[in-house]
Short mmCIF file of C-alpha atoms in Angstrom, two decimals:
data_model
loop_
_atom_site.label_atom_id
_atom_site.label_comp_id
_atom_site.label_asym_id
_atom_site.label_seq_id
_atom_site.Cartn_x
_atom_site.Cartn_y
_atom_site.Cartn_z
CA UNK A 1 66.75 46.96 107.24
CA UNK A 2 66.62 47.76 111.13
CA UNK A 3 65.48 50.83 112.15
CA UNK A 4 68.60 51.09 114.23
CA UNK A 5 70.59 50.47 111.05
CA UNK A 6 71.99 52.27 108.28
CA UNK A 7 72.91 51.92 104.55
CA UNK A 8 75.26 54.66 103.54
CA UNK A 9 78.15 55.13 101.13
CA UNK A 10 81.31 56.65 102.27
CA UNK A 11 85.36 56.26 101.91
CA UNK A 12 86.78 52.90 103.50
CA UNK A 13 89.02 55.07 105.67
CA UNK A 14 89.34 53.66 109.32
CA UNK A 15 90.05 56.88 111.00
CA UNK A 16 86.90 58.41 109.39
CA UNK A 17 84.71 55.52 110.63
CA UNK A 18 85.92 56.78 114.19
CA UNK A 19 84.91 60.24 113.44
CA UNK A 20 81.84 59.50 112.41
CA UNK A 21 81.21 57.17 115.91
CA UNK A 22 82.34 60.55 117.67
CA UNK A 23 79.97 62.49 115.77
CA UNK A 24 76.84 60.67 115.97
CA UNK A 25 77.39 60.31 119.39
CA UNK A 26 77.69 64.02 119.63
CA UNK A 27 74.30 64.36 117.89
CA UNK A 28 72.01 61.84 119.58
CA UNK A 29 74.28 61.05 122.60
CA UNK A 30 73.77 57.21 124.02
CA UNK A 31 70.97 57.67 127.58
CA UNK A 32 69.35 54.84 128.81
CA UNK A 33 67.19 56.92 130.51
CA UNK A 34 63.70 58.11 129.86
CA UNK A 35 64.81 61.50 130.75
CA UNK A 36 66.21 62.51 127.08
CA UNK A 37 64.92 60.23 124.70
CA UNK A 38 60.87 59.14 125.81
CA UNK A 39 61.08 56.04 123.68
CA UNK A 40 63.24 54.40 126.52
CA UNK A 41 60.04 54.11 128.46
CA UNK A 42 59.06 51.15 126.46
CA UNK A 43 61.38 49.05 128.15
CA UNK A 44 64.14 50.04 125.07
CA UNK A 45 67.29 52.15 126.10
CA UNK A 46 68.37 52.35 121.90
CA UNK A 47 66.21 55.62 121.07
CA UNK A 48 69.71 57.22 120.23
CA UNK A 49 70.39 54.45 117.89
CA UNK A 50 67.05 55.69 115.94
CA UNK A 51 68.80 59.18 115.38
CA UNK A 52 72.00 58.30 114.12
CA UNK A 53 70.09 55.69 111.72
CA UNK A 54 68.20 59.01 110.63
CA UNK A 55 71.30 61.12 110.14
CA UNK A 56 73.23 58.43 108.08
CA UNK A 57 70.47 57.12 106.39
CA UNK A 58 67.93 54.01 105.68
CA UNK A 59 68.81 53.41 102.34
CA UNK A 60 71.25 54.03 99.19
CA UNK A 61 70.60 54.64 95.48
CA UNK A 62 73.31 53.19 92.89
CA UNK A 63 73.23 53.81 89.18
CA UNK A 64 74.63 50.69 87.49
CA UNK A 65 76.30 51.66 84.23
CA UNK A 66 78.01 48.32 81.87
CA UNK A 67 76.69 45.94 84.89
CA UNK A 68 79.20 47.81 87.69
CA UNK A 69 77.88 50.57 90.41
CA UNK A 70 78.67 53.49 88.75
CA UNK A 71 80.40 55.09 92.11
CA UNK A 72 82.37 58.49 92.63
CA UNK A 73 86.18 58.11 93.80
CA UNK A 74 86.59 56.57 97.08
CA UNK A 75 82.27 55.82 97.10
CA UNK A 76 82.04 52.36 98.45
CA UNK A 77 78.92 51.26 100.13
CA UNK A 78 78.78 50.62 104.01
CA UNK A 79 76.19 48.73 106.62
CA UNK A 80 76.07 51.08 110.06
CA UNK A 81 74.13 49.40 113.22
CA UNK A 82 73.61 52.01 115.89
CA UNK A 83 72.96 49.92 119.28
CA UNK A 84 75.06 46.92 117.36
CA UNK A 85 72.99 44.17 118.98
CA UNK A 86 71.47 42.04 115.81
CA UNK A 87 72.59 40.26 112.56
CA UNK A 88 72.60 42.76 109.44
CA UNK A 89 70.02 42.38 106.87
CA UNK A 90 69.95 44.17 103.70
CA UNK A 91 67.82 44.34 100.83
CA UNK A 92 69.41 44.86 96.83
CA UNK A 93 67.26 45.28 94.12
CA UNK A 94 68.09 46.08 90.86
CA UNK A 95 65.94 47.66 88.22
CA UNK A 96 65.81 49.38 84.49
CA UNK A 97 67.43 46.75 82.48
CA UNK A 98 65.98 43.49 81.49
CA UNK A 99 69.03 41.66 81.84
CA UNK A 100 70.03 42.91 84.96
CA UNK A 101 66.90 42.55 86.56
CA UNK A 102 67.10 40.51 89.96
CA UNK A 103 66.41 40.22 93.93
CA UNK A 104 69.65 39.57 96.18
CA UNK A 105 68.47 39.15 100.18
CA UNK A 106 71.32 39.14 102.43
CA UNK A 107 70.54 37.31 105.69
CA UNK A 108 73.61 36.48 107.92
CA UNK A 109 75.17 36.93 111.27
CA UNK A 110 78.74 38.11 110.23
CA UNK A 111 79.98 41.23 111.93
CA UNK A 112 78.56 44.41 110.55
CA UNK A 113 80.86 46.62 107.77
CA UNK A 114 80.67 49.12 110.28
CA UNK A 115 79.90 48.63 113.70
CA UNK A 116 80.01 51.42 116.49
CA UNK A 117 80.56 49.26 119.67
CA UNK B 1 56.96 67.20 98.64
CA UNK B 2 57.11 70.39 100.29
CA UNK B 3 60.57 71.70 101.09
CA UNK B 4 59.37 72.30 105.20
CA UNK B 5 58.09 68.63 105.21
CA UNK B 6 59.85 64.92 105.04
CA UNK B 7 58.91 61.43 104.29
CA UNK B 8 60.80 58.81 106.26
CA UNK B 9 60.73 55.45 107.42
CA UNK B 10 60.81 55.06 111.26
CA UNK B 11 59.06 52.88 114.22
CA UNK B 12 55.71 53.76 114.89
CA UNK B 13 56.48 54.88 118.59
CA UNK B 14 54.78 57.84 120.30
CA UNK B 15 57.86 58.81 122.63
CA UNK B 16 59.83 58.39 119.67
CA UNK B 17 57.87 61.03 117.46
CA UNK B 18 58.73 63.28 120.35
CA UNK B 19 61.66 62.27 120.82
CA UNK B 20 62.68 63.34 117.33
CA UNK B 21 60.57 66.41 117.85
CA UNK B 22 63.04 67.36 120.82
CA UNK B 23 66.23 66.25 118.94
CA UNK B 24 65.41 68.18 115.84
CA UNK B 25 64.71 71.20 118.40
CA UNK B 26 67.97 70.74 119.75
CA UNK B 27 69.94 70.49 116.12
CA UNK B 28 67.93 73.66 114.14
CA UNK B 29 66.05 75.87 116.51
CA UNK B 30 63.28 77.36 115.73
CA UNK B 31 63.89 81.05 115.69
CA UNK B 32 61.78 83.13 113.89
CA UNK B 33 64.52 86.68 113.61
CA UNK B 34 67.07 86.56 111.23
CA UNK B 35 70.08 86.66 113.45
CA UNK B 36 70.26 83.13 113.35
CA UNK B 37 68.42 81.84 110.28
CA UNK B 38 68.84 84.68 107.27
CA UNK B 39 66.28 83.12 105.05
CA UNK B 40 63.63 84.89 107.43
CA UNK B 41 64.85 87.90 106.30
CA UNK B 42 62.34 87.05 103.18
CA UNK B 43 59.89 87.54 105.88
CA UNK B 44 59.52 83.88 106.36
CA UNK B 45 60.33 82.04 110.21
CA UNK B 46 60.49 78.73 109.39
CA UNK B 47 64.09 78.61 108.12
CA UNK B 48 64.25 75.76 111.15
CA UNK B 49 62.08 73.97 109.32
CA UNK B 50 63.95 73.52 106.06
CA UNK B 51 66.84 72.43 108.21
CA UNK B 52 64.74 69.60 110.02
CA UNK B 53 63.05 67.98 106.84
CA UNK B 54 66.96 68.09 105.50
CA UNK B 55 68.06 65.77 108.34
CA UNK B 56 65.15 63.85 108.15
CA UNK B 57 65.23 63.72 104.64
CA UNK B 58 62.75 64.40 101.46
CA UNK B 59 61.79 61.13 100.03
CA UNK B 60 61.94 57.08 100.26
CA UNK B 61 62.72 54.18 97.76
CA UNK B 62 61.28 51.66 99.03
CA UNK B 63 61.58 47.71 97.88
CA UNK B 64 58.15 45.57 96.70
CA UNK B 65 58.38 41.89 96.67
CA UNK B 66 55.44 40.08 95.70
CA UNK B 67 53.47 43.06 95.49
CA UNK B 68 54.06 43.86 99.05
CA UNK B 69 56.47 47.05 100.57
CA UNK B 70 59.55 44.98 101.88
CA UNK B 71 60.18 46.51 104.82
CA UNK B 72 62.75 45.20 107.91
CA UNK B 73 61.09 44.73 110.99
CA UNK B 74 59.02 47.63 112.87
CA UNK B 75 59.45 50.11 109.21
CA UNK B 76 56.78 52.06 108.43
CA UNK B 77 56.82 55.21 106.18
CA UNK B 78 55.55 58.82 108.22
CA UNK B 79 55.14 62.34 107.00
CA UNK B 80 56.17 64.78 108.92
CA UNK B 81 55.75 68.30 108.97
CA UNK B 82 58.34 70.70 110.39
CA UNK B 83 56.39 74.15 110.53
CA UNK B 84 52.94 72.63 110.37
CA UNK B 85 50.99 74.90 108.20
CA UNK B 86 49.65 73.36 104.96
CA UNK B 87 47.87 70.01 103.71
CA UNK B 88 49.98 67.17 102.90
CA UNK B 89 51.16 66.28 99.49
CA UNK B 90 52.78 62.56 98.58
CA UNK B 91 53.76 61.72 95.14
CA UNK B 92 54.37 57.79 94.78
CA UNK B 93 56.11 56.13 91.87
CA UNK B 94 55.85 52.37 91.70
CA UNK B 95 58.65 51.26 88.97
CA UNK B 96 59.96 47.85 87.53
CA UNK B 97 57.52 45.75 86.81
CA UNK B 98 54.97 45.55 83.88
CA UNK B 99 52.11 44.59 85.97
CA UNK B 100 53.31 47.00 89.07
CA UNK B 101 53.78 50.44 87.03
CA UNK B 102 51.33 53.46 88.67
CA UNK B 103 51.10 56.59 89.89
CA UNK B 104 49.27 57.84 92.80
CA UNK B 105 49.29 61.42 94.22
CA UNK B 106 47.36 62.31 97.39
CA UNK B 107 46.62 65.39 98.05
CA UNK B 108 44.37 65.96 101.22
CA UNK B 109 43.72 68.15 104.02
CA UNK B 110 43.83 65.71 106.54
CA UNK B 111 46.39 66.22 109.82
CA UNK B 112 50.06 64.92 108.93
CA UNK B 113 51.00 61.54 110.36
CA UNK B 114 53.37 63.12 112.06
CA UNK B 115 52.95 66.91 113.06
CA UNK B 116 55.66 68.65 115.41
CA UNK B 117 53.08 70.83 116.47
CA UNK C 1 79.49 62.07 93.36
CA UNK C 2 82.81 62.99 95.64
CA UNK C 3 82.18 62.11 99.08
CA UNK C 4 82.54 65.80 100.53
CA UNK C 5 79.98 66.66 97.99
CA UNK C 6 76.25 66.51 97.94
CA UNK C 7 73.13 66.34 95.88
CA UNK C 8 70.09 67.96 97.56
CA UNK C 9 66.52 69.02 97.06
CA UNK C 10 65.75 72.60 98.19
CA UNK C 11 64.88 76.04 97.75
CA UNK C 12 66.66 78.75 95.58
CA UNK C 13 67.13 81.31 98.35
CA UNK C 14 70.37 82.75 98.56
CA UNK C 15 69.91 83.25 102.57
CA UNK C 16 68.63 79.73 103.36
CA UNK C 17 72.18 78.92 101.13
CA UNK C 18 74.05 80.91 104.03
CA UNK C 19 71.98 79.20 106.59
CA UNK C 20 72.65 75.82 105.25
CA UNK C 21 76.65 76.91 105.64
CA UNK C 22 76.30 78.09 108.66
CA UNK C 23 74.75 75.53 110.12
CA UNK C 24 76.48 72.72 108.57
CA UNK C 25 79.46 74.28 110.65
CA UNK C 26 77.87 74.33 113.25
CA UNK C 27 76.84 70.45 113.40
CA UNK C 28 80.41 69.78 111.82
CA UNK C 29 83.04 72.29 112.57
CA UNK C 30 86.12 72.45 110.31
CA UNK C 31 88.85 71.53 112.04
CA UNK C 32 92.16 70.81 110.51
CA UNK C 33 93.77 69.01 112.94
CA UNK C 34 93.53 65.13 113.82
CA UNK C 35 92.04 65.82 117.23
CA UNK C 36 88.93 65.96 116.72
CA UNK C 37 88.87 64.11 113.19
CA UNK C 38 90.82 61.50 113.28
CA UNK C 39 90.70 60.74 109.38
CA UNK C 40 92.41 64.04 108.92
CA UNK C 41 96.00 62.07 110.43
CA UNK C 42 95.91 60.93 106.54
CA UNK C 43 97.09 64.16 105.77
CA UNK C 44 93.80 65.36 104.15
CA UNK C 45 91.68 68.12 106.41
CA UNK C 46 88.11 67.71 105.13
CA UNK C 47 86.76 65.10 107.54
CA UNK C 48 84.13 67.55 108.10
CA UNK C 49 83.07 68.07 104.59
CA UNK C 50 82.22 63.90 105.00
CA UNK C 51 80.18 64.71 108.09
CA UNK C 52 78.20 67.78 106.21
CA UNK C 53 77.58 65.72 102.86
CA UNK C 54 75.59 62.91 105.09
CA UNK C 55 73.84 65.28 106.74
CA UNK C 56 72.72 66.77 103.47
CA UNK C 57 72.59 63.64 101.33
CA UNK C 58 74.46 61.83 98.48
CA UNK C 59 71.52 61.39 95.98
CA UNK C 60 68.20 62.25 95.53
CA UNK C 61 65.12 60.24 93.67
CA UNK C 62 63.09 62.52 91.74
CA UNK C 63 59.82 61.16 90.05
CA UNK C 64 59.34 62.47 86.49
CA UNK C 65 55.79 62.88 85.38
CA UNK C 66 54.57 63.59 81.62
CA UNK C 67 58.22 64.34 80.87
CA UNK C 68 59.38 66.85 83.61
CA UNK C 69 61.12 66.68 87.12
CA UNK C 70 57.63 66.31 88.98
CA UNK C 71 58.35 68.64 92.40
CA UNK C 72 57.03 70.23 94.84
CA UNK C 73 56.39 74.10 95.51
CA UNK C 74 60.20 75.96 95.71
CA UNK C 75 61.40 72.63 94.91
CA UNK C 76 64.68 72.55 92.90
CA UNK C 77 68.36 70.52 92.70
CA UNK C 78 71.30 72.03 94.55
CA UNK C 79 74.87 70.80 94.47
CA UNK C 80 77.26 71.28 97.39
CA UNK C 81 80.43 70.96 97.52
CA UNK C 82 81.62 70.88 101.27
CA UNK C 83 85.60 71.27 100.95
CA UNK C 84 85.09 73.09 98.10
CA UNK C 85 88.31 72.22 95.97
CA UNK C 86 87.69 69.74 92.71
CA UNK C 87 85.38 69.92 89.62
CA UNK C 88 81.68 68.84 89.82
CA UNK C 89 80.72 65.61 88.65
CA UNK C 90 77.02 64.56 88.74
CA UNK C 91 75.54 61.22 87.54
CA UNK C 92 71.62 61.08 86.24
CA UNK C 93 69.71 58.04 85.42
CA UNK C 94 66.63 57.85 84.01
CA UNK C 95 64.48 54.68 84.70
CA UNK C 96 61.25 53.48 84.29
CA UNK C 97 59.31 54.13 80.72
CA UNK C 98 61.12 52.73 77.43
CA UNK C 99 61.21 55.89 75.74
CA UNK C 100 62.53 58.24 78.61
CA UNK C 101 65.30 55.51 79.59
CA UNK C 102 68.63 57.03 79.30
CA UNK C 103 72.15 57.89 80.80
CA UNK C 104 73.52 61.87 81.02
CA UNK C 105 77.18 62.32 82.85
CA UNK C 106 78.00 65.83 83.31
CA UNK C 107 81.68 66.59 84.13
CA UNK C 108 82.96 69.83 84.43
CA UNK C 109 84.77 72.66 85.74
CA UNK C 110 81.76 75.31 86.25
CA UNK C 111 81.28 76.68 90.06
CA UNK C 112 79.09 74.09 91.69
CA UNK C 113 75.61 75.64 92.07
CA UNK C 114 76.35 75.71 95.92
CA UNK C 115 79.44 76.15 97.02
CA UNK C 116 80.08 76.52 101.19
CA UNK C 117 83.72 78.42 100.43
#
């Protein structure tokens, strides 16, 4: 729920975690400086983290079909934090059913699923 | 919910607005001929545009507990406008609870919250 | 729902379609070998079809009002499919009002709607 942070769904494939580090890095290269990325000015030298967050995304939307996430083959659902510098929080709530209904918070300082440093 | 515009959840940072401003420059040029963007053969030069809002992306889901948007820490929902030439439009769709269920649409003239121009 | 394809909101224009391609290649080059995609030592060579679906998405939300898909103007559902080798599959849920509530799973073998090869 960090604005440096990201809740995508993608294969659990190591060397594709890599590639997308690469990528994003490609995109909204890592600069300190105030130069490229204004935000820095405030003191903050994570504006790049903000555009990776944007590429890979805030949030996910599951479909939950006989009480399991109703994924494609290889879908599994990963945590991304872009200047990897705070414990992950993340939100699940589930809607539509009666039975199902129900708020999970997540609050905790393990390691992130997927962590770029 | 036009196809040039996005709605996206972000800091509320002035050097970051332009910061994406620049990025989003950098990743779809605007470039009115149709040597680089063939939808402006249709007469049309914002084919830059449509690129932008895609990376940015179309819409939110957003979480309410207690009545309240459940946001992480410095979230806020813009609107942002990638060729700047029409009022806003925002359709929201509160779901899941009894007491919660609504519909507003806006429709206004007023500047976008966020307007690359 | 395969993780080189996508679900996206945009317009029917056959040369934003090309753009879309062409720029997605641009942002993501195919690239065969494990050099610059270092998922693709698996064996597979569509690491970049995993980089062009996040750009363009995984899902979208789409409020329904009175009974229809409640867009904006040009707005419709595309599917891409971003290695372009396996049959479509696309999962819809409906949420929200007790009579609308439902569950459609289309799989087939049709063209996707959008397809970068």
């Amino acid at each position: 729920m960090y604005i440096a942070a990201s809740v995508f769904i993608n294969d659990d494939e190591l060397g594709l975690h890599e590639d997308y580090k690469k990528w994003l890095e490609g995109l909204a290269p890592f600069d300190a400086s105030a130069q490229r990325y204004r935000h820095n000015r405030t003191g903050e030298d994570n504006a790049d983290a903000y555009m990776k967050r944007q590429v890979m995304g805030r949030e996910v939307v599951v479909a939950i079909t006989k009480g399991k996430l109703d994924f494609g083959p290889w879908e599994e659902i990963f945590y991304g934090e872009f200047d990897g510098r705070r414990a992950k929080r993340v939100l699940v709530k589930v809607i539509g059913e009666q039975r199902a209904r129900g708020t999970v918070r997540s609050d905790n300082d393990h390691a992130p699923l997927f962590d770029p440093d």
